[in-house]
Amino acid sequence: MRVKGILHWMHLNATPWLTLYSWHRKRGHQALEQIGIWPHYQGRSMHDRWSSYDRYLCTHSLCGAHLLRDCLYVAEQEKQPWGQAMFDLLLAMKQAADRWRLQGASAVPTPEREQWLAQYFAILAAGFATHAAQAPPPGSLQPKRQGRKKQEASKNLLDALLKRADQVLGFLEDLSVPFTNNLAERDLRMVKVQQKISGTFRSDDGATAFCIIRSYLSTMRKQGRSMLAAIAAVFAGSPFPIAWATE
């Protein structure tokens, strides 16, 4: 988003019960520190693999929708068969989690979960084997310039899926964990609507006011309040109180 013509970033912290919009000149650690949620948060956060989040010691889960897009890219652009296999497996695991959740279970049963894990790591093993087979022999290529060679997207994804397997697969062990962070994506839609209508914010105060108003209205909607009544209450001088947690 742009404020006074200068690129800024909209940050969103959301739960099914609360929404907080914040804007900042920076995208990473400096912004997260100033907004103040991440330094104190002790629950589970669902997000993409943006490295700034990894500084914080809460429990992390990786968004399945982002991983699915990454797998498709690897399959279609880098022609890696394991990418399609992992795409199909993640979708199948999501469907299994949905099925057990509907039955009132708190986790996918251990025997079935172990079968999913075995398939997951078998696909990773195949991916690493493919990558090793395609890599040029050491010393066969002379780099044009010094420095570390950039890894292919497929290798980056393989590394993430292996090293962060617990963050990828947390939704199997705890069915209260969603497969994606689509909640946040939905909450951000109104920001895109504002951009399409206005294109930019003309002042810092305007951007701040937008974040406050949208945070309040989104939270009221999640808590079952009428948005029109919530706005009327503000103009009457008595904004609706915010419930900080479900009963």
Backbone as CSV, one residue per row, in Angstrom:
resi,resn,N_x,N_y,N_z,CA_x,CA_y,CA_z,C_x,C_y,C_z
1,MET,0.844,-1.183,0.000,0.000,0.000,0.000,0.884,1.238,0.000
2,ARG,0.324,2.361,-0.453,1.090,3.605,-0.506,0.465,4.651,0.416
3,VAL,1.321,5.300,1.169,0.925,6.415,2.019,1.713,7.631,1.555
4,LYS,0.979,8.650,1.109,1.607,9.850,0.547,2.552,9.488,-0.602
5,GLY,2.167,8.468,-1.371,2.928,8.057,-2.531,4.111,7.155,-2.244
6,ILE,4.353,6.827,-0.995,5.513,6.019,-0.593,5.038,4.623,-0.208
7,LEU,5.768,3.602,-0.658,5.387,2.224,-0.392,5.467,1.898,1.101
8,HIS,4.396,1.345,1.633,4.344,0.846,3.002,3.731,-0.553,2.972
9,TRP,3.637,-1.161,4.160,3.103,-2.514,4.275,1.964,-2.546,5.269
10,MET,0.913,-3.262,4.923,-0.197,-3.503,5.841,0.044,-4.825,6.546
11,HIS,0.068,-4.790,7.864,0.269,-5.991,8.683,-1.045,-6.369,9.329
12,LEU,-1.300,-7.661,9.411,-2.556,-8.141,9.968,-2.294,-9.245,10.975
13,ASN,-2.866,-9.070,12.159,-2.918,-10.141,13.154,-4.390,-10.469,13.364
14,ALA,-4.752,-11.735,13.202,-6.167,-12.095,13.225,-6.383,-13.436,13.895
15,THR,-7.504,-13.534,14.585,-8.027,-14.802,15.091,-9.483,-14.883,14.641
16,PRO,-10.148,-16.004,14.854,-11.575,-16.049,14.520,-12.413,-15.075,15.353
17,TRP,-11.810,-14.434,16.350,-12.531,-13.592,17.292,-12.101,-12.128,17.234
18,LEU,-10.876,-11.852,16.768,-10.298,-10.511,16.826,-9.543,-10.192,15.536
19,THR,-9.450,-8.896,15.216,-8.685,-8.445,14.053,-7.926,-7.181,14.420
20,LEU,-6.664,-7.120,14.037,-5.878,-5.893,14.211,-5.123,-5.599,12.922
21,TYR,-5.426,-4.449,12.314,-4.685,-3.952,11.158,-3.666,-2.927,11.639
22,SER,-2.476,-2.984,11.055,-1.432,-2.004,11.367,-0.663,-1.708,10.091
23,TRP,-0.172,-0.485,9.943,0.639,-0.153,8.774,2.015,0.302,9.231
24,HIS,3.003,0.045,8.362,4.385,0.378,8.732,5.214,0.548,7.477
25,ARG,6.240,1.329,7.591,7.147,1.547,6.451,7.920,0.284,6.105
26,LYS,8.132,-0.587,7.103,8.916,-1.796,6.906,8.013,-3.019,6.873
27,ARG,8.550,-4.073,6.277,7.802,-5.330,6.180,8.192,-6.323,7.264
28,GLY,9.415,-6.251,7.768,9.958,-7.325,8.584,10.019,-7.055,10.074
29,HIS,11.154,-7.429,10.682,11.306,-7.477,12.131,11.025,-6.136,12.797
30,GLN,11.504,-5.053,12.223,11.308,-3.742,12.831,9.823,-3.417,12.986
31,ALA,9.042,-3.736,11.963,7.602,-3.484,12.027,6.939,-4.376,13.067
32,LEU,7.296,-5.654,13.093,6.680,-6.584,14.036,6.956,-6.180,15.472
33,GLU,8.162,-5.684,15.724,8.502,-5.226,17.062,7.671,-4.010,17.457
34,GLN,7.526,-3.063,16.540,6.802,-1.838,16.859,5.307,-2.088,17.035
35,ILE,4.741,-2.972,16.225,3.320,-3.296,16.364,3.067,-3.966,17.707
36,GLY,3.985,-4.833,18.127,3.979,-5.315,19.501,3.246,-6.601,19.786
37,ILE,2.684,-7.256,18.775,1.993,-8.521,19.011,2.988,-9.675,19.118
38,TRP,3.833,-9.817,18.116,4.745,-10.962,18.052,5.700,-11.068,19.253
39,PRO,6.252,-9.990,19.767,7.193,-10.149,20.880,6.585,-10.771,22.129
40,HIS,5.255,-10.718,22.262,4.605,-11.205,23.477,3.721,-12.425,23.233
41,TYR,3.526,-12.789,21.981,2.568,-13.853,21.660,3.120,-15.219,22.052
42,GLN,2.285,-16.045,22.694,2.726,-17.359,23.161,1.868,-18.499,22.625
43,GLY,0.967,-18.212,21.693,0.127,-19.261,21.131,0.729,-19.852,19.874
44,ARG,-0.123,-20.255,18.952,0.311,-20.801,17.673,-0.001,-19.794,16.577
45,SER,0.962,-19.544,15.725,0.767,-18.617,14.616,0.819,-19.372,13.295
46,MET,-0.157,-19.112,12.446,-0.220,-19.697,11.106,0.194,-18.636,10.102
47,HIS,1.222,-18.919,9.308,1.759,-17.901,8.409,2.482,-18.554,7.238
48,ASP,2.947,-17.714,6.310,3.800,-18.217,5.239,5.232,-18.329,5.784
49,ARG,6.206,-18.538,4.930,7.562,-18.779,5.416,8.394,-17.495,5.479
50,TRP,7.752,-16.355,5.668,8.487,-15.098,5.785,9.431,-15.176,6.987
51,SER,10.729,-14.972,6.734,11.755,-15.286,7.735,11.649,-14.439,8.999
52,SER,11.079,-13.251,8.925,10.996,-12.391,10.108,10.196,-13.048,11.230
53,TYR,9.236,-13.902,10.885,8.430,-14.556,11.918,9.256,-15.545,12.742
54,ASP,10.315,-16.068,12.155,11.061,-17.139,12.812,11.864,-16.661,14.015
55,ARG,11.957,-15.347,14.193,12.666,-14.822,15.361,11.906,-15.093,16.660
56,TYR,10.631,-15.383,16.552,9.777,-15.417,17.738,9.506,-16.855,18.176
57,LEU,9.367,-17.032,19.495,9.386,-18.363,20.099,8.008,-18.974,20.290
58,CYS,6.974,-18.391,19.689,5.662,-19.031,19.756,5.683,-20.310,18.914
59,THR,4.603,-21.070,18.972,4.467,-22.250,18.126,4.095,-21.799,16.715
60,HIS,4.755,-22.371,15.718,4.548,-21.950,14.335,3.887,-23.065,13.531
61,SER,3.017,-22.662,12.607,2.476,-23.553,11.580,2.582,-22.853,10.240
62,LEU,2.872,-23.626,9.195,2.992,-23.057,7.860,1.676,-23.214,7.111
63,CYS,1.302,-22.173,6.388,0.044,-22.158,5.651,0.072,-23.185,4.524
64,GLY,-0.917,-24.087,4.526,-0.987,-25.116,3.496,-1.252,-24.558,2.111
65,ALA,-2.014,-23.457,2.019,-2.306,-22.880,0.704,-1.040,-22.370,0.039
66,HIS,-0.170,-21.738,0.815,1.101,-21.281,0.266,1.954,-22.466,-0.187
67,LEU,1.965,-23.520,0.609,2.763,-24.695,0.260,2.227,-25.360,-1.007
68,LEU,0.910,-25.412,-1.148,0.324,-25.998,-2.358,0.742,-25.208,-3.595
69,ARG,0.730,-23.891,-3.505,1.161,-23.064,-4.641,2.630,-23.316,-4.961
70,ASP,3.442,-23.444,-3.911,4.872,-23.712,-4.125,5.070,-25.072,-4.794
71,CYS,4.310,-26.059,-4.363,4.432,-27.397,-4.957,4.042,-27.379,-6.433
72,LEU,2.977,-26.666,-6.765,2.559,-26.573,-8.162,3.608,-25.866,-9.007
73,TYR,4.216,-24.835,-8.455,5.271,-24.136,-9.191,6.418,-25.087,-9.504
74,VAL,6.835,-25.854,-8.506,7.936,-26.800,-8.700,7.561,-27.851,-9.744
75,ALA,6.310,-28.318,-9.699,5.877,-29.345,-10.641,5.776,-28.802,-12.061
76,GLU,5.235,-27.586,-12.208,4.941,-27.060,-13.544,6.112,-26.300,-14.152
77,GLN,6.835,-25.533,-13.345,7.907,-24.698,-13.875,9.261,-25.392,-13.864
78,GLU,9.517,-26.189,-12.833,10.807,-26.875,-12.747,10.699,-28.347,-13.131
79,LYS,9.491,-28.770,-13.504,9.274,-30.137,-14.006,9.748,-31.198,-13.027
80,GLN,9.419,-30.988,-11.743,9.804,-31.935,-10.703,8.577,-32.767,-10.318
81,PRO,8.559,-34.073,-10.642,7.377,-34.896,-10.339,7.016,-34.937,-8.867
82,TRP,8.018,-34.823,-7.998,7.717,-34.893,-6.569,6.843,-33.720,-6.119
83,GLY,6.910,-32.600,-6.851,6.089,-31.446,-6.495,4.609,-31.756,-6.609
84,GLN,4.219,-32.430,-7.708,2.819,-32.824,-7.878,2.421,-33.869,-6.845
85,ALA,3.328,-34.798,-6.553,3.030,-35.827,-5.550,2.791,-35.205,-4.181
86,MET,3.615,-34.218,-3.824,3.437,-33.563,-2.534,2.155,-32.736,-2.519
87,PHE,1.832,-32.090,-3.628,0.577,-31.350,-3.748,-0.614,-32.270,-3.469
88,ASP,-0.622,-33.424,-4.123,-1.723,-34.371,-3.955,-1.783,-34.897,-2.519
89,LEU,-0.610,-35.155,-1.928,-0.588,-35.691,-0.572,-1.103,-34.672,0.438
90,LEU,-0.673,-33.422,0.320,-1.134,-32.394,1.254,-2.652,-32.234,1.187
91,LEU,-3.203,-32.269,-0.023,-4.657,-32.173,-0.162,-5.345,-33.378,0.475
92,ALA,-4.782,-34.565,0.271,-5.376,-35.776,0.853,-5.320,-35.723,2.382
93,MET,-4.225,-35.220,2.939,-4.118,-35.102,4.394,-5.122,-34.085,4.923
94,LYS,-5.295,-32.994,4.208,-6.294,-32.000,4.616,-7.688,-32.616,4.647
95,GLN,-8.022,-33.393,3.618,-9.338,-34.028,3.575,-9.513,-35.021,4.721
96,ALA,-8.446,-35.725,5.058,-8.513,-36.660,6.185,-8.734,-35.902,7.493
97,ALA,-8.017,-34.783,7.669,-8.194,-33.982,8.875,-9.613,-33.439,8.962
98,ASP,-10.146,-32.972,7.837,-11.523,-32.469,7.817,-12.512,-33.570,8.205
99,ARG,-12.266,-34.764,7.694,-13.174,-35.882,7.960,-13.185,-36.235,9.451
100,TRP,-12.012,-36.305,10.055,-11.947,-36.648,11.483,-12.482,-35.513,12.350
101,ARG,-12.297,-34.280,11.903,-12.827,-33.140,12.662,-14.354,-33.193,12.713
102,LEU,-14.959,-33.554,11.593,-16.420,-33.658,11.548,-16.934,-34.758,12.470
103,GLN,-16.089,-35.748,12.735,-16.472,-36.838,13.625,-16.204,-36.512,15.097
104,GLY,-15.702,-35.296,15.349,-15.475,-34.868,16.719,-14.129,-35.255,17.294
105,ALA,-13.223,-35.759,16.474,-11.898,-36.148,16.960,-11.052,-34.908,17.211
106,SER,-10.074,-35.035,18.090,-9.148,-33.935,18.371,-7.862,-34.050,17.569
107,ALA,-7.607,-35.226,17.006,-6.417,-35.456,16.196,-6.694,-36.619,15.243
108,VAL,-5.959,-36.658,14.161,-6.014,-37.833,13.289,-5.425,-39.017,14.069
109,PRO,-6.092,-40.163,14.133,-5.585,-41.294,14.919,-4.146,-41.640,14.559
110,THR,-3.404,-42.058,15.563,-1.966,-42.278,15.391,-1.623,-43.245,14.258
111,PRO,-2.267,-44.410,14.123,-1.899,-45.310,13.015,-2.064,-44.648,11.645
112,GLU,-3.166,-43.931,11.453,-3.358,-43.259,10.168,-2.364,-42.118,9.996
113,ARG,-2.107,-41.387,11.078,-1.158,-40.280,10.993,0.237,-40.781,10.614
114,GLU,0.634,-41.925,11.151,1.950,-42.482,10.828,2.041,-42.881,9.356
115,GLN,0.927,-43.330,8.797,0.919,-43.656,7.369,1.105,-42.400,6.521
116,TRP,0.425,-41.319,6.922,0.606,-40.056,6.195,2.048,-39.569,6.295
117,LEU,2.621,-39.680,7.484,4.008,-39.229,7.671,4.968,-40.049,6.810
118,ALA,4.732,-41.343,6.731,5.599,-42.192,5.917,5.550,-41.768,4.451
119,GLN,4.361,-41.465,3.941,4.241,-41.012,2.559,4.919,-39.649,2.365
120,TYR,4.755,-38.788,3.344,5.348,-37.446,3.283,6.868,-37.530,3.142
121,PHE,7.496,-38.297,4.018,8.959,-38.373,3.987,9.456,-39.197,2.798
122,ALA,8.641,-40.134,2.293,9.032,-40.868,1.085,9.087,-39.913,-0.116
123,ILE,8.131,-39.009,-0.210,8.147,-38.034,-1.310,9.337,-37.106,-1.176
124,LEU,9.639,-36.682,0.047,10.816,-35.830,0.244,12.094,-36.559,-0.153
125,ALA,12.192,-37.833,0.212,13.380,-38.604,-0.163,13.518,-38.681,-1.676
126,ALA,12.408,-38.898,-2.372,12.445,-38.932,-3.837,12.853,-37.576,-4.398
127,GLY,12.368,-36.510,-3.781,12.729,-35.181,-4.246,14.207,-34.887,-4.077
128,PHE,14.750,-35.214,-2.925,16.175,-34.995,-2.711,17.017,-35.853,-3.658
129,ALA,16.570,-37.090,-3.915,17.292,-37.957,-4.848,17.282,-37.366,-6.251
130,THR,16.144,-36.849,-6.676,16.053,-36.214,-7.995,16.965,-35.008,-8.078
131,HIS,16.962,-34.216,-7.036,17.808,-33.018,-7.028,19.286,-33.395,-7.094
132,ALA,19.672,-34.420,-6.341,21.073,-34.851,-6.353,21.472,-35.390,-7.721
133,ALA,20.564,-36.118,-8.376,20.874,-36.693,-9.688,21.019,-35.616,-10.751
134,GLN,20.304,-34.515,-10.597,20.333,-33.452,-11.591,21.443,-32.440,-11.348
135,ALA,22.041,-32.476,-10.178,23.085,-31.507,-9.860,24.343,-31.797,-10.672
136,PRO,25.021,-30.786,-11.201,26.255,-31.010,-11.957,27.371,-31.497,-11.044
137,PRO,28.287,-32.302,-11.561,29.406,-32.776,-10.744,30.212,-31.615,-10.192
138,PRO,30.773,-31.770,-9.000,31.572,-30.693,-8.410,32.719,-30.291,-9.348
139,GLY,32.904,-29.006,-9.538,33.996,-28.503,-10.359,33.712,-28.489,-11.843
140,SER,32.520,-28.986,-12.274,32.246,-29.041,-13.703,31.842,-27.692,-14.267
141,LEU,31.333,-26.830,-13.414,30.927,-25.499,-13.853,31.695,-24.449,-13.066
142,GLN,32.250,-23.508,-13.770,32.960,-22.423,-13.124,32.000,-21.247,-12.943
143,PRO,31.779,-20.800,-11.721,30.872,-19.675,-11.526,31.412,-18.414,-12.192
144,LYS,30.510,-17.643,-12.740,30.911,-16.404,-13.403,31.349,-15.350,-12.410
145,ARG,30.881,-15.476,-11.201,31.286,-14.523,-10.177,31.330,-15.226,-8.834
146,GLN,32.059,-14.646,-7.922,32.190,-15.242,-6.610,30.904,-15.057,-5.822
147,GLY,30.759,-15.894,-4.802,29.578,-15.800,-3.959,28.781,-17.081,-3.986
148,ARG,27.859,-17.142,-3.081,27.043,-18.336,-2.938,26.016,-18.403,-4.063
149,LYS,25.931,-19.562,-4.725,24.971,-19.747,-5.800,23.565,-19.859,-5.231
150,LYS,22.633,-19.179,-5.866,21.247,-19.212,-5.438,20.642,-20.592,-5.688
151,GLN,19.951,-21.137,-4.669,19.312,-22.438,-4.810,18.065,-22.351,-5.676
152,GLU,17.762,-23.448,-6.346,16.511,-23.524,-7.069,15.331,-23.509,-6.089
153,ALA,14.183,-23.079,-6.602,12.987,-23.042,-5.759,12.644,-24.436,-5.240
154,SER,12.887,-25.466,-6.060,12.572,-26.829,-5.638,13.412,-27.247,-4.435
155,LYS,14.694,-26.886,-4.433,15.555,-27.247,-3.300,15.177,-26.450,-2.055
156,ASN,14.838,-25.194,-2.220,14.385,-24.401,-1.079,13.141,-25.012,-0.454
157,LEU,12.220,-25.452,-1.305,10.984,-26.044,-0.797,11.252,-27.379,-0.116
158,LEU,12.113,-28.201,-0.713,12.484,-29.465,-0.075,13.067,-29.236,1.314
159,ASP,13.978,-28.289,1.409,14.596,-27.994,2.705,13.558,-27.557,3.727
160,ALA,12.626,-26.698,3.301,11.605,-26.208,4.226,10.681,-27.338,4.672
161,LEU,10.266,-28.184,3.736,9.354,-29.277,4.072,9.999,-30.291,5.005
162,LEU,11.310,-30.452,4.906,12.016,-31.380,5.789,12.280,-30.750,7.153
163,LYS,12.916,-29.585,7.169,13.322,-28.967,8.429,12.127,-28.483,9.250
164,ARG,11.024,-28.177,8.561,9.875,-27.616,9.264,8.659,-28.550,9.158
165,ALA,8.944,-29.843,9.105,7.860,-30.819,8.940,6.828,-30.705,10.054
166,ASP,7.273,-30.447,11.285,6.327,-30.324,12.391,5.406,-29.127,12.197
167,GLN,5.916,-28.062,11.557,5.097,-26.883,11.308,4.153,-27.096,10.129
168,VAL,4.555,-27.937,9.189,3.696,-28.251,8.050,2.550,-29.155,8.474
169,LEU,2.841,-30.131,9.328,1.900,-31.212,9.615,1.180,-31.075,10.951
170,GLY,1.300,-29.916,11.582,0.651,-29.720,12.878,-0.846,-29.925,12.837
171,PHE,-1.460,-29.697,11.678,-2.922,-29.834,11.578,-3.376,-31.282,11.693
172,LEU,-2.455,-32.251,11.540,-2.820,-33.656,11.733,-2.848,-34.041,13.211
173,GLU,-1.976,-33.431,13.992,-1.873,-33.766,15.410,-2.844,-32.981,16.271
174,ASP,-3.269,-31.836,15.788,-4.201,-30.994,16.532,-5.229,-30.462,15.545
175,LEU,-6.430,-31.016,15.580,-7.437,-30.663,14.589,-8.043,-29.285,14.813
176,SER,-7.647,-28.596,15.889,-8.044,-27.200,16.045,-7.170,-26.278,15.198
177,VAL,-6.073,-26.812,14.664,-5.174,-26.030,13.818,-5.701,-26.064,12.386
178,PRO,-5.917,-24.922,11.768,-6.403,-24.908,10.381,-5.309,-25.338,9.411
179,PHE,-5.704,-25.685,8.214,-4.734,-26.059,7.177,-4.090,-24.833,6.552
180,THR,-4.811,-23.720,6.515,-4.294,-22.500,5.881,-4.514,-21.291,6.788
181,ASN,-3.925,-20.168,6.376,-4.204,-18.897,7.055,-5.222,-18.088,6.249
182,ASN,-6.199,-18.764,5.652,-7.209,-18.082,4.853,-8.009,-17.068,5.667
183,LEU,-8.071,-17.258,6.977,-8.723,-16.269,7.825,-8.082,-14.898,7.621
184,ALA,-6.762,-14.857,7.639,-6.057,-13.588,7.434,-6.255,-13.074,6.015
185,GLU,-6.247,-13.983,5.057,-6.446,-13.563,3.666,-7.821,-12.916,3.496
186,ARG,-8.830,-13.490,4.127,-10.178,-12.911,4.036,-10.222,-11.542,4.703
187,ASP,-9.563,-11.412,5.849,-9.573,-10.127,6.543,-8.860,-9.036,5.751
188,LEU,-7.943,-9.424,4.888,-7.199,-8.436,4.102,-7.969,-7.961,2.867
189,ARG,-9.072,-8.616,2.537,-9.779,-8.256,1.306,-10.259,-6.811,1.315
190,MET,-10.698,-6.323,2.470,-11.185,-4.950,2.525,-10.072,-3.947,2.271
191,VAL,-8.836,-4.319,2.569,-7.704,-3.447,2.240,-7.565,-3.340,0.733
192,LYS,-7.730,-4.453,0.046,-7.645,-4.424,-1.419,-8.804,-3.637,-2.017
193,VAL,-9.981,-3.740,-1.400,-11.120,-2.943,-1.871,-10.804,-1.458,-1.726
194,GLN,-10.241,-1.088,-0.580,-9.882,0.322,-0.380,-8.872,0.791,-1.420
195,GLN,-7.899,-0.061,-1.744,-6.898,0.308,-2.742,-7.532,0.516,-4.118
196,LYS,-8.486,-0.356,-4.462,-9.134,-0.228,-5.774,-9.950,1.060,-5.862
197,ILE,-10.529,1.480,-4.733,-11.368,2.672,-4.735,-10.523,3.939,-4.653
198,SER,-9.601,3.972,-3.687,-8.848,5.199,-3.415,-7.423,5.169,-3.951
199,GLY,-6.843,3.989,-4.054,-5.499,3.861,-4.613,-4.381,4.146,-3.644
200,THR,-4.578,5.052,-2.704,-3.503,5.429,-1.798,-4.093,6.134,-0.593
201,PHE,-3.273,6.337,0.427,-3.638,7.186,1.550,-2.864,8.494,1.416
202,ARG,-3.524,9.590,1.658,-2.894,10.898,1.472,-2.174,11.398,2.711
203,SER,-2.385,10.719,3.839,-1.733,11.157,5.075,-1.532,9.976,6.003
204,ASP,-0.601,10.137,6.956,-0.407,9.124,7.989,-1.679,8.943,8.810
205,ASP,-2.310,10.061,9.144,-3.524,9.989,9.956,-4.628,9.218,9.235
206,GLY,-4.713,9.379,7.916,-5.728,8.652,7.156,-5.497,7.156,7.195
207,ALA,-4.238,6.737,7.047,-3.919,5.309,7.106,-4.205,4.745,8.493
208,THR,-3.848,5.512,9.531,-4.089,5.066,10.897,-5.582,4.958,11.184
209,ALA,-6.351,5.945,10.738,-7.801,5.916,10.954,-8.427,4.714,10.261
210,PHE,-7.976,4.437,9.040,-8.505,3.274,8.328,-8.246,1.999,9.113
211,CYS,-7.032,1.830,9.628,-6.690,0.614,10.375,-7.547,0.483,11.631
212,ILE,-7.769,1.593,12.342,-8.565,1.544,13.565,-10.012,1.178,13.245
213,ILE,-10.582,1.831,12.239,-11.984,1.581,11.892,-12.178,0.148,11.413
214,ARG,-11.289,-0.303,10.527,-11.439,-1.665,10.005,-11.199,-2.705,11.092
215,SER,-10.263,-2.460,12.009,-10.024,-3.398,13.109,-11.275,-3.541,13.965
216,TYR,-11.895,-2.410,14.268,-13.111,-2.404,15.087,-14.256,-3.117,14.373
217,LEU,-14.502,-2.767,13.112,-15.635,-3.350,12.400,-15.450,-4.840,12.150
218,SER,-14.233,-5.246,11.766,-13.981,-6.667,11.535,-14.171,-7.469,12.818
219,THR,-13.676,-6.924,13.932,-13.829,-7.601,15.215,-15.295,-7.699,15.607
220,MET,-16.059,-6.628,15.411,-17.484,-6.648,15.733,-18.223,-7.701,14.903
221,ARG,-17.879,-7.778,13.624,-18.524,-8.769,12.766,-18.233,-10.183,13.263
222,LYS,-16.982,-10.453,13.629,-16.617,-11.773,14.118,-17.345,-12.122,15.421
223,GLN,-17.657,-11.094,16.214,-18.302,-11.318,17.502,-19.815,-11.235,17.420
224,GLY,-20.333,-11.267,16.172,-21.772,-11.362,15.987,-22.536,-10.060,16.114
225,ARG,-21.824,-8.940,16.077,-22.470,-7.642,16.184,-22.873,-7.133,14.803
226,SER,-23.934,-6.339,14.764,-24.315,-5.649,13.533,-23.301,-4.547,13.259
227,MET,-22.751,-4.534,12.049,-21.752,-3.518,11.729,-22.368,-2.127,11.700
228,LEU,-23.609,-2.017,11.217,-24.277,-0.715,11.217,-24.490,-0.230,12.646
229,ALA,-24.926,-1.137,13.520,-25.122,-0.768,14.925,-23.790,-0.403,15.579
230,ALA,-22.715,-1.109,15.181,-21.402,-0.808,15.744,-20.951,0.590,15.350
231,ILE,-21.198,0.977,14.098,-20.840,2.328,13.646,-21.687,3.373,14.372
232,ALA,-22.989,3.111,14.490,-23.883,4.049,15.179,-23.451,4.242,16.627
233,ALA,-22.998,3.171,17.262,-22.557,3.272,18.651,-21.341,4.177,18.783
234,VAL,-20.467,4.163,17.785,-19.299,5.043,17.810,-19.735,6.501,17.762
235,PHE,-20.654,6.828,16.847,-21.113,8.214,16.720,-21.931,8.652,17.928
236,ALA,-22.517,7.691,18.629,-23.249,8.020,19.850,-22.318,8.185,21.046
237,GLY,-21.017,7.931,20.835,-20.039,8.102,21.901,-19.860,6.901,22.795
238,SER,-20.447,5.758,22.417,-20.336,4.549,23.240,-20.043,3.341,22.369
239,PRO,-18.828,3.238,21.832,-18.487,2.068,21.003,-18.744,0.771,21.749
240,PHE,-19.132,-0.251,21.017,-19.375,-1.538,21.648,-18.090,-2.061,22.296
241,PRO,-18.191,-2.659,23.471,-16.997,-3.253,24.107,-16.544,-4.479,23.338
242,ILE,-15.257,-4.742,23.394,-14.673,-5.891,22.702,-14.493,-7.037,23.677
243,ALA,-15.021,-8.196,23.323,-14.770,-9.393,24.100,-13.423,-9.966,23.666
244,TRP,-12.512,-10.154,24.587,-11.154,-10.537,24.214,-10.994,-12.027,24.006
245,ALA,-11.970,-12.809,24.427,-11.909,-14.257,24.209,-13.327,-14.811,24.253
246,THR,-13.512,-15.961,23.613,-14.808,-16.628,23.668,-15.025,-17.185,25.068
247,GLU,-16.267,-17.281,25.471,-16.574,-17.818,26.791,-16.435,-19.328,26.807
